[in-house]
Amino acid sequence: MEPSIRDKFNESFSKEKYENLIAEIHKDFPNQLDFRVAETPVFVPKDLKIKLLQAANDIIEVILKPDFKEKTERAIPVNQYVPNENSHPHFLAIDFAVCKDEAGNLTPQLIELQGFPSLFGYQWYLGQKYRKFFYDPKNYTQYFNRLSMSSYVDEMKKVLLANENPENVILLEIYPEQQKTRLDFEITRQLWGIEPVCITKIKKVGRQLFYEKNGKTIEIKRIYNRLIFDDLLQNYPNLETNFKMTDDIEATWITHPNWFFRISKFTLPLLKSNYIPQSFYLSDLKAYPSDLENYVLKPLFSFAGSGVKLNISKEDLDKINDKENYLIQRKVQYEPVIKDVNGNLIKTEIRLLFVWEDNATRPKLVTNLARLSRGEMIGVNFNKNFDWVGGSCAFFED
């Protein structure tokens, strides 16, 4: 997006360097990489960075309002409500498409947001690999709030461990060794000593939870939750476990599962900003917008983009019986702004990643994730057999 930086990067790029980067990941973490790594990072100029920060701040101000919990109570399905919710999430992930405004300037537009963690370990690792193998411009960084590669690790440690012994903190998933994000789990284990543990391996005694490691029974005091209810219910409906996520337990959730629902697609209609496409709960509409071709339909309760319908008609909406479980959102026009070595232009989406300590008044922006796409949507299914697509990291002008 910064032409001079992009040109220098592309001049320094070679397929051999990229293959060496991928080979090193496989060497460092055999059989762990299960998603495509893009050939390039994203270089974000200062003016777009300022807009992204403002857009995120507009969202955070809504989350901080005293009535936010009341307005999002319906977001939590009754059978998935978890006791002992805290006052705010420990993590925020906010996704923005890079677009152009009417004046032709780059501008962010909100796509989705989550009160849920993302690839905090993997992004730390990937940023270093881009800097090692490719052109590394000065005054560009993947971190925020004056963090560095080492101080970022310390910042995450405070949030994840909160002075607990690492062995008393687990990363919760369902069959973590099978997940596409297992590389992030392994990096998390190496950086912060947090063991990935399957929900089937947890034992509950009263309100206390335990797991076994090297033949030793260890109490769980903090749960770094990476398990999504929908995944559990849809893909493992008959799974028998001693511990259920809805149990009343002593351990502290990081972050509490209720925030996955509160800060989600459900939140979109509550947000107002120049950087946020207009959204409406389908059940609130007395009449549909006259230009429905400019809207996309999204189910409130789904994950990984499932159920999204790009082209909708009045008839499509009329057929929906549970309108309270859907929203429509004004379409976002991604602007292809990243030039590959052949001069082709590629779309990008940037996810800002925040942490929120227990006693902090606001979340803190720490790093980011980027994704590149040639397809109609960002995502694996829309980018098969393409190069210069996949997961990446953005470097922001300092």
GROMACS .gro file of C-alpha atoms in nm:
model
  398
    1MET     CA    1   0.000   0.000   0.000
    2GLU     CA    2   0.305   0.222   0.038
    3PRO     CA    3   0.435   0.221  -0.325
    4SER     CA    4   0.805   0.278  -0.257
    5ILE     CA    5   0.817   0.012   0.014
    6ARG     CA    6   0.614  -0.229  -0.198
    7ASP     CA    7   0.846  -0.186  -0.495
    8LYS     CA    8   1.155  -0.250  -0.282
    9PHE     CA    9   0.996  -0.559  -0.131
   10ASN     CA   10   0.897  -0.699  -0.469
   11GLU     CA   11   1.243  -0.634  -0.610
   12SER     CA   12   1.392  -0.833  -0.322
   13PHE     CA   13   1.137  -1.114  -0.346
   14SER     CA   14   1.211  -1.454  -0.494
   15LYS     CA   15   1.023  -1.779  -0.491
   16GLU     CA   16   1.332  -1.944  -0.344
   17LYS     CA   17   1.326  -1.707  -0.043
   18TYR     CA   18   0.959  -1.784   0.012
   19GLU     CA   19   1.019  -2.158  -0.008
   20ASN     CA   20   1.306  -2.119   0.241
   21LEU     CA   21   1.072  -1.937   0.480
   22ILE     CA   22   0.815  -2.216   0.458
   23ALA     CA   23   1.087  -2.480   0.497
   24GLU     CA   24   1.211  -2.312   0.814
   25ILE     CA   25   0.860  -2.313   0.964
   26HIS     CA   26   0.836  -2.686   0.892
   27LYS     CA   27   1.180  -2.737   1.046
   28ASP     CA   28   1.091  -2.540   1.358
   29PHE     CA   29   0.749  -2.704   1.394
   30PRO     CA   30   0.723  -3.034   1.203
   31ASN     CA   31   0.370  -3.122   1.086
   32GLN     CA   32   0.219  -2.816   1.254
   33LEU     CA   33   0.165  -2.571   0.965
   34ASP     CA   34  -0.185  -2.636   0.830
   35PHE     CA   35  -0.277  -2.312   0.653
   36ARG     CA   36  -0.131  -2.106   0.373
   37VAL     CA   37   0.129  -1.839   0.450
   38ALA     CA   38   0.113  -1.541   0.214
   39GLU     CA   39   0.424  -1.443   0.020
   40THR     CA   40   0.428  -1.093   0.163
   41PRO     CA   41   0.350  -0.887   0.469
   42VAL     CA   42   0.124  -0.582   0.437
   43PHE     CA   43   0.289  -0.239   0.469
   44VAL     CA   44   0.047   0.013   0.617
   45PRO     CA   45   0.116   0.387   0.573
   46LYS     CA   46   0.065   0.626   0.862
   47ASP     CA   47  -0.256   0.787   0.734
   48LEU     CA   48  -0.433   0.449   0.709
   49LYS     CA   49  -0.292   0.349   1.047
   50ILE     CA   50  -0.451   0.658   1.205
   51LYS     CA   51  -0.789   0.571   1.051
   52LEU     CA   52  -0.766   0.211   1.174
   53LEU     CA   53  -0.691   0.331   1.526
   54GLN     CA   54  -0.986   0.573   1.515
   55ALA     CA   55  -1.217   0.301   1.381
   56ALA     CA   56  -1.117   0.065   1.662
   57ASN     CA   57  -1.163   0.341   1.919
   58ASP     CA   58  -1.518   0.409   1.789
   59ILE     CA   59  -1.600   0.043   1.859
   60ILE     CA   60  -1.435   0.032   2.200
   61GLU     CA   61  -1.632   0.337   2.315
   62VAL     CA   62  -1.955   0.142   2.255
   63ILE     CA   63  -1.825  -0.164   2.443
   64LEU     CA   64  -1.733   0.061   2.739
   65LYS     CA   65  -2.085   0.202   2.774
   66PRO     CA   66  -2.261   0.098   3.098
   67ASP     CA   67  -2.559  -0.050   2.910
   68PHE     CA   68  -2.351  -0.267   2.673
   69LYS     CA   69  -2.409  -0.586   2.870
   70GLU     CA   70  -2.781  -0.521   2.889
   71LYS     CA   71  -2.804  -0.465   2.513
   72THR     CA   72  -2.611  -0.784   2.434
   73GLU     CA   73  -2.777  -1.018   2.683
   74ARG     CA   74  -2.983  -1.178   2.404
   75ALA     CA   75  -2.662  -1.261   2.218
   76ILE     CA   76  -2.587  -1.550   2.454
   77PRO     CA   77  -2.786  -1.867   2.372
   78VAL     CA   78  -2.967  -1.991   2.684
   79ASN     CA   79  -2.808  -2.337   2.668
   80GLN     CA   80  -2.459  -2.184   2.628
   81TYR     CA   81  -2.461  -1.934   2.912
   82VAL     CA   82  -2.153  -1.973   3.133
   83PRO     CA   83  -2.157  -1.861   3.501
   84ASN     CA   84  -1.914  -1.619   3.667
   85GLU     CA   85  -1.877  -1.374   3.380
   86ASN     CA   86  -1.627  -1.095   3.441
   87SER     CA   87  -1.667  -0.725   3.363
   88HIS     CA   88  -1.491  -0.728   3.025
   89PRO     CA   89  -1.321  -0.966   2.780
   90HIS     CA   90  -0.947  -1.031   2.799
   91PHE     CA   91  -0.914  -1.015   2.420
   92LEU     CA   92  -1.058  -0.828   2.124
   93ALA     CA   93  -1.006  -0.907   1.756
   94ILE     CA   94  -1.141  -0.649   1.511
   95ASP     CA   95  -1.133  -0.717   1.134
   96PHE     CA   96  -1.120  -0.433   0.879
   97ALA     CA   97  -1.128  -0.451   0.502
   98VAL     CA   98  -0.896  -0.207   0.325
   99CYS     CA   99  -1.113   0.001   0.090
  100LYS     CA  100  -1.116   0.339  -0.083
  101ASP     CA  101  -1.343   0.628   0.006
  102GLU     CA  102  -1.520   0.858  -0.242
  103ALA     CA  103  -1.209   1.074  -0.268
  104GLY     CA  104  -0.994   0.773  -0.361
  105ASN     CA  105  -0.812   0.754  -0.027
  106LEU     CA  106  -0.749   0.428   0.156
  107THR     CA  107  -0.994   0.371   0.439
  108PRO     CA  108  -1.085   0.081   0.670
  109GLN     CA  109  -1.432  -0.071   0.686
  110LEU     CA  110  -1.535  -0.303   0.966
  111ILE     CA  111  -1.606  -0.663   0.867
  112GLU     CA  112  -1.639  -0.846   1.198
  113LEU     CA  113  -1.526  -0.837   1.559
  114GLN     CA  114  -1.477  -1.095   1.833
  115GLY     CA  115  -1.442  -1.096   2.209
  116PHE     CA  116  -1.214  -1.394   2.164
  117PRO     CA  117  -0.840  -1.458   2.125
  118SER     CA  118  -0.664  -1.504   1.794
  119LEU     CA  119  -0.316  -1.615   1.684
  120PHE     CA  120  -0.121  -1.417   1.945
  121GLY     CA  121   0.168  -1.664   1.945
  122TYR     CA  122   0.190  -1.738   1.575
  123GLN     CA  123   0.184  -1.371   1.468
  124TRP     CA  124   0.483  -1.299   1.692
  125TYR     CA  125   0.668  -1.581   1.518
  126LEU     CA  126   0.556  -1.501   1.160
  127GLY     CA  127   0.659  -1.135   1.179
  128GLN     CA  128   1.015  -1.241   1.259
  129LYS     CA  129   1.026  -1.475   0.959
  130TYR     CA  130   0.918  -1.203   0.716
  131ARG     CA  131   1.191  -0.977   0.854
  132LYS     CA  132   1.452  -1.252   0.828
  133PHE     CA  133   1.384  -1.364   0.470
  134PHE     CA  134   1.263  -1.048   0.295
  135TYR     CA  135   1.316  -0.675   0.270
  136ASP     CA  136   1.278  -0.523   0.616
  137PRO     CA  137   1.199  -0.149   0.601
  138LYS     CA  138   1.299   0.076   0.888
  139ASN     CA  139   1.032   0.253   1.095
  140TYR     CA  140   0.773  -0.020   1.032
  141THR     CA  141   0.652  -0.249   1.310
  142GLN     CA  142   0.385  -0.511   1.373
  143TYR     CA  143   0.344  -0.393   1.734
  144PHE     CA  144   0.165  -0.100   1.897
  145ASN     CA  145   0.193   0.106   2.217
  146ARG     CA  146   0.575   0.105   2.199
  147LEU     CA  147   0.594  -0.273   2.231
  148SER     CA  148   0.885  -0.470   2.088
  149MET     CA  149   0.930  -0.837   2.011
  150SER     CA  150   1.038  -0.908   2.371
  151SER     CA  151   0.809  -0.667   2.557
  152TYR     CA  152   0.513  -0.807   2.362
  153VAL     CA  153   0.588  -1.150   2.510
  154ASP     CA  154   0.595  -0.992   2.857
  155GLU     CA  155   0.268  -0.809   2.796
  156MET     CA  156   0.094  -1.130   2.688
  157LYS     CA  157   0.237  -1.313   2.989
  158LYS     CA  158   0.069  -1.066   3.226
  159VAL     CA  159  -0.270  -1.125   3.066
  160LEU     CA  160  -0.242  -1.501   3.020
  161LEU     CA  161  -0.082  -1.599   3.349
  162ALA     CA  162  -0.164  -1.313   3.589
  163ASN     CA  163   0.113  -1.436   3.824
  164GLU     CA  164  -0.012  -1.796   3.825
  165ASN     CA  165   0.230  -2.082   3.776
  166PRO     CA  166   0.221  -2.170   3.400
  167GLU     CA  167   0.140  -2.534   3.476
  168ASN     CA  168  -0.186  -2.417   3.639
  169VAL     CA  169  -0.291  -2.241   3.318
  170ILE     CA  170  -0.419  -2.441   3.020
  171LEU     CA  171  -0.520  -2.368   2.662
  172LEU     CA  172  -0.862  -2.530   2.620
  173GLU     CA  173  -0.965  -2.685   2.287
  174ILE     CA  174  -1.130  -2.994   2.147
  175TYR     CA  175  -0.859  -3.230   2.019
  176PRO     CA  176  -0.601  -2.947   1.995
  177GLU     CA  177  -0.353  -3.165   1.806
  178GLN     CA  178  -0.604  -3.182   1.516
  179GLN     CA  179  -0.687  -2.811   1.491
  180LYS     CA  180  -0.560  -2.602   1.199
  181THR     CA  181  -0.435  -2.350   1.457
  182ARG     CA  182  -0.223  -2.608   1.642
  183LEU     CA  183   0.095  -2.426   1.536
  184ASP     CA  184  -0.021  -2.126   1.739
  185PHE     CA  185  -0.092  -2.358   2.032
  186GLU     CA  186   0.262  -2.496   2.022
  187ILE     CA  187   0.418  -2.148   2.004
  188THR     CA  188   0.197  -2.045   2.297
  189ARG     CA  189   0.327  -2.343   2.494
  190GLN     CA  190   0.689  -2.255   2.417
  191LEU     CA  191   0.653  -1.883   2.492
  192TRP     CA  192   0.434  -1.892   2.802
  193GLY     CA  193   0.439  -2.254   2.923
  194ILE     CA  194   0.066  -2.303   2.866
  195GLU     CA  195  -0.027  -2.661   2.784
  196PRO     CA  196  -0.295  -2.727   2.518
  197VAL     CA  197  -0.551  -2.957   2.682
  198CYS     CA  198  -0.853  -3.127   2.525
  199ILE     CA  199  -1.183  -3.078   2.707
  200THR     CA  200  -1.214  -3.460   2.719
  201LYS     CA  201  -0.901  -3.476   2.937
  202ILE     CA  202  -1.030  -3.246   3.213
  203LYS     CA  203  -1.162  -3.386   3.541
  204LYS     CA  204  -1.398  -3.191   3.766
  205VAL     CA  205  -1.409  -3.240   4.142
  206GLY     CA  206  -1.664  -3.012   4.303
  207ARG     CA  207  -1.591  -2.671   4.147
  208GLN     CA  208  -1.224  -2.748   4.083
  209LEU     CA  209  -1.074  -2.866   3.753
  210PHE     CA  210  -0.771  -3.088   3.699
  211TYR     CA  211  -0.562  -3.231   3.415
  212GLU     CA  212  -0.273  -3.474   3.400
  213LYS     CA  213   0.078  -3.398   3.280
  214ASN     CA  214   0.369  -3.642   3.295
  215GLY     CA  215   0.171  -3.861   3.535
  216LYS     CA  216   0.101  -3.570   3.770
  217THR     CA  217  -0.249  -3.436   3.850
  218ILE     CA  218  -0.248  -3.056   3.829
  219GLU     CA  219  -0.518  -2.809   3.929
  220ILE     CA  220  -0.638  -2.567   3.658
  221LYS     CA  221  -0.662  -2.210   3.782
  222ARG     CA  222  -0.686  -2.021   3.451
  223ILE     CA  223  -0.836  -2.134   3.120
  224TYR     CA  224  -0.704  -1.971   2.802
  225ASN     CA  225  -1.019  -2.057   2.610
  226ARG     CA  226  -0.982  -2.136   2.239
  227LEU     CA  227  -1.286  -2.365   2.220
  228ILE     CA  228  -1.588  -2.235   2.029
  229PHE     CA  229  -1.929  -2.365   2.136
  230ASP     CA  230  -2.049  -2.400   1.777
  231ASP     CA  231  -1.756  -2.626   1.691
  232LEU     CA  232  -1.831  -2.846   1.990
  233LEU     CA  233  -2.207  -2.868   1.928
  234GLN     CA  234  -2.198  -2.906   1.549
  235ASN     CA  235  -1.900  -3.136   1.506
  236TYR     CA  236  -1.903  -3.333   1.833
  237PRO     CA  237  -2.269  -3.347   1.942
  238ASN     CA  238  -2.233  -3.680   2.124
  239LEU     CA  239  -1.902  -3.608   2.294
  240GLU     CA  240  -1.900  -3.721   2.658
  241THR     CA  241  -1.693  -3.513   2.899
  242ASN     CA  242  -1.656  -3.492   3.275
  243PHE     CA  243  -1.644  -3.112   3.252
  244LYS     CA  244  -1.894  -2.899   3.061
  245MET     CA  245  -1.823  -2.538   2.968
  246THR     CA  246  -2.149  -2.427   3.132
  247ASP     CA  247  -2.041  -2.568   3.472
  248ASP     CA  248  -1.992  -2.339   3.771
  249ILE     CA  249  -1.617  -2.360   3.836
  250GLU     CA  250  -1.346  -2.192   4.043
  251ALA     CA  251  -1.102  -2.146   3.754
  252THR     CA  252  -1.084  -1.809   3.579
  253TRP     CA  253  -1.175  -1.794   3.210
  254ILE     CA  254  -0.946  -1.594   2.979
  255THR     CA  255  -1.153  -1.487   2.811
  256HIS     CA  256  -1.495  -1.577   2.949
  257PRO     CA  257  -1.703  -1.764   2.685
  258ASN     CA  258  -1.998  -1.524   2.714
  259TRP     CA  259  -1.790  -1.250   2.552
  260PHE     CA  260  -1.760  -1.457   2.234
  261PHE     CA  261  -2.132  -1.392   2.183
  262ARG     CA  262  -2.156  -1.040   2.322
  263ILE     CA  263  -1.878  -0.905   2.098
  264SER     CA  264  -1.959  -1.062   1.765
  265LYS     CA  265  -2.180  -1.010   1.462
  266PHE     CA  266  -2.454  -0.941   1.717
  267THR     CA  267  -2.274  -0.616   1.808
  268LEU     CA  268  -2.265  -0.472   1.455
  269PRO     CA  269  -2.604  -0.289   1.457
  270LEU     CA  270  -2.504  -0.115   1.782
  271LEU     CA  271  -2.204   0.054   1.618
  272LYS     CA  272  -2.203   0.388   1.438
  273SER     CA  273  -1.897   0.529   1.263
  274ASN     CA  274  -1.770   0.636   0.922
  275TYR     CA  275  -1.564   0.317   0.931
  276ILE     CA  276  -1.852   0.081   1.009
  277PRO     CA  277  -2.097  -0.030   0.737
  278GLN     CA  278  -2.461   0.015   0.832
  279SER     CA  279  -2.617  -0.296   0.986
  280PHE     CA  280  -2.969  -0.388   1.098
  281TYR     CA  281  -3.117  -0.675   1.293
  282LEU     CA  282  -3.353  -0.835   1.043
  283SER     CA  283  -3.628  -0.851   1.307
  284ASP     CA  284  -3.610  -0.471   1.360
  285LEU     CA  285  -3.684  -0.380   1.000
  286LYS     CA  286  -4.039  -0.269   0.925
  287ALA     CA  287  -3.936  -0.240   0.558
  288TYR     CA  288  -3.629  -0.368   0.376
  289PRO     CA  289  -3.383  -0.120   0.221
  290SER     CA  290  -3.475  -0.046  -0.141
  291ASP     CA  291  -3.121  -0.137  -0.252
  292LEU     CA  292  -3.095  -0.488  -0.107
  293GLU     CA  293  -2.836  -0.571  -0.372
  294ASN     CA  294  -2.596  -0.361  -0.164
  295TYR     CA  295  -2.643  -0.571   0.151
  296VAL     CA  296  -2.518  -0.907   0.274
  297LEU     CA  297  -2.712  -1.144   0.503
  298LYS     CA  298  -2.534  -1.282   0.810
  299PRO     CA  299  -2.660  -1.524   1.075
  300LEU     CA  300  -2.591  -1.391   1.424
  301PHE     CA  301  -2.489  -1.727   1.564
  302SER     CA  302  -2.234  -1.892   1.337
  303PHE     CA  303  -1.858  -1.893   1.304
  304ALA     CA  304  -1.590  -1.901   1.032
  305GLY     CA  305  -1.821  -1.723   0.787
  306SER     CA  306  -2.074  -2.006   0.766
  307GLY     CA  307  -2.423  -1.907   0.651
  308VAL     CA  308  -2.323  -1.573   0.499
  309LYS     CA  309  -2.525  -1.493   0.185
  310LEU     CA  310  -2.374  -1.232  -0.048
  311ASN     CA  311  -2.665  -1.182  -0.285
  312ILE     CA  312  -3.009  -1.149  -0.130
  313SER     CA  313  -3.362  -1.062  -0.238
  314LYS     CA  314  -3.683  -0.968  -0.058
  315GLU     CA  315  -3.804  -1.324  -0.116
  316ASP     CA  316  -3.493  -1.465   0.054
  317LEU     CA  317  -3.557  -1.255   0.364
  318ASP     CA  318  -3.928  -1.329   0.373
  319LYS     CA  319  -3.854  -1.702   0.391
  320ILE     CA  320  -3.657  -1.662   0.716
  321ASN     CA  321  -3.878  -1.757   1.012
  322ASP     CA  322  -3.633  -1.667   1.291
  323LYS     CA  323  -3.550  -1.315   1.178
  324GLU     CA  324  -3.422  -1.228   1.525
  325ASN     CA  325  -3.121  -1.450   1.451
  326TYR     CA  326  -3.007  -1.262   1.139
  327LEU     CA  327  -2.877  -0.923   1.036
  328ILE     CA  328  -2.813  -0.748   0.709
  329GLN     CA  329  -2.499  -0.542   0.663
  330ARG     CA  330  -2.413  -0.299   0.386
  331LYS     CA  331  -2.162  -0.459   0.151
  332VAL     CA  332  -1.801  -0.360   0.170
  333GLN     CA  333  -1.601  -0.313  -0.148
  334TYR     CA  334  -1.248  -0.438  -0.087
  335GLU     CA  335  -0.995  -0.238  -0.285
  336PRO     CA  336  -0.712  -0.448  -0.438
  337VAL     CA  337  -0.413  -0.250  -0.314
  338ILE     CA  338  -0.123  -0.493  -0.279
  339LYS     CA  339   0.079  -0.544  -0.595
  340ASP     CA  340   0.250  -0.879  -0.649
  341VAL     CA  341   0.567  -0.931  -0.854
  342ASN     CA  342   0.361  -0.970  -1.173
  343GLY     CA  343   0.171  -0.647  -1.120
  344ASN     CA  344  -0.152  -0.816  -1.010
  345LEU     CA  345  -0.347  -0.641  -0.733
  346ILE     CA  346  -0.465  -0.825  -0.423
  347LYS     CA  347  -0.723  -0.748  -0.153
  348THR     CA  348  -0.638  -0.743   0.215
  349GLU     CA  349  -0.804  -0.752   0.554
  350ILE     CA  350  -0.634  -0.641   0.875
  351ARG     CA  351  -0.724  -0.774   1.220
  352LEU     CA  352  -0.624  -0.556   1.514
  353LEU     CA  353  -0.550  -0.762   1.824
  354PHE     CA  354  -0.610  -0.624   2.174
  355VAL     CA  355  -0.552  -0.754   2.526
  356TRP     CA  356  -0.740  -0.633   2.833
  357GLU     CA  357  -0.594  -0.693   3.176
  358ASP     CA  358  -0.830  -0.761   3.464
  359ASN     CA  359  -0.798  -0.418   3.628
  360ALA     CA  360  -0.740  -0.208   3.317
  361THR     CA  361  -1.000   0.051   3.218
  362ARG     CA  362  -0.952  -0.006   2.844
  363PRO     CA  363  -0.816  -0.276   2.612
  364LYS     CA  364  -0.462  -0.234   2.479
  365LEU     CA  365  -0.372  -0.278   2.112
  366VAL     CA  366  -0.068  -0.504   2.089
  367THR     CA  367  -0.031  -0.659   1.742
  368ASN     CA  368  -0.218  -0.761   1.429
  369LEU     CA  369  -0.297  -1.026   1.173
  370ALA     CA  370  -0.352  -0.976   0.800
  371ARG     CA  371  -0.508  -1.189   0.528
  372LEU     CA  372  -0.465  -1.159   0.152
  373SER     CA  373  -0.724  -1.264  -0.104
  374ARG     CA  374  -0.786  -1.281  -0.477
  375GLY     CA  375  -1.133  -1.437  -0.432
  376GLU     CA  376  -1.478  -1.291  -0.384
  377MET     CA  377  -1.438  -1.320  -0.008
  378ILE     CA  378  -1.147  -1.345   0.233
  379GLY     CA  379  -1.105  -1.710   0.327
  380VAL     CA  380  -0.954  -2.041   0.224
  381ASN     CA  381  -1.250  -2.161   0.018
  382PHE     CA  382  -1.236  -1.853  -0.205
  383ASN     CA  383  -0.860  -1.865  -0.265
  384LYS     CA  384  -0.778  -2.220  -0.362
  385ASN     CA  385  -0.492  -2.265  -0.611
  386PHE     CA  386  -0.383  -1.899  -0.588
  387ASP     CA  387  -0.047  -1.763  -0.478
  388TRP     CA  388   0.011  -1.438  -0.286
  389VAL     CA  389  -0.290  -1.519  -0.068
  390GLY     CA  390  -0.335  -1.648   0.286
  391GLY     CA  391  -0.233  -1.550   0.635
  392SER     CA  392   0.009  -1.263   0.679
  393CYS     CA  393   0.122  -0.987   0.913
  394ALA     CA  394   0.094  -0.609   0.873
  395PHE     CA  395   0.384  -0.375   0.941
  396PHE     CA  396   0.268  -0.023   1.031
  397GLU     CA  397   0.459   0.295   0.964
  398ASP     CA  398   0.584   0.420   1.299
   0.00000   0.00000   0.00000
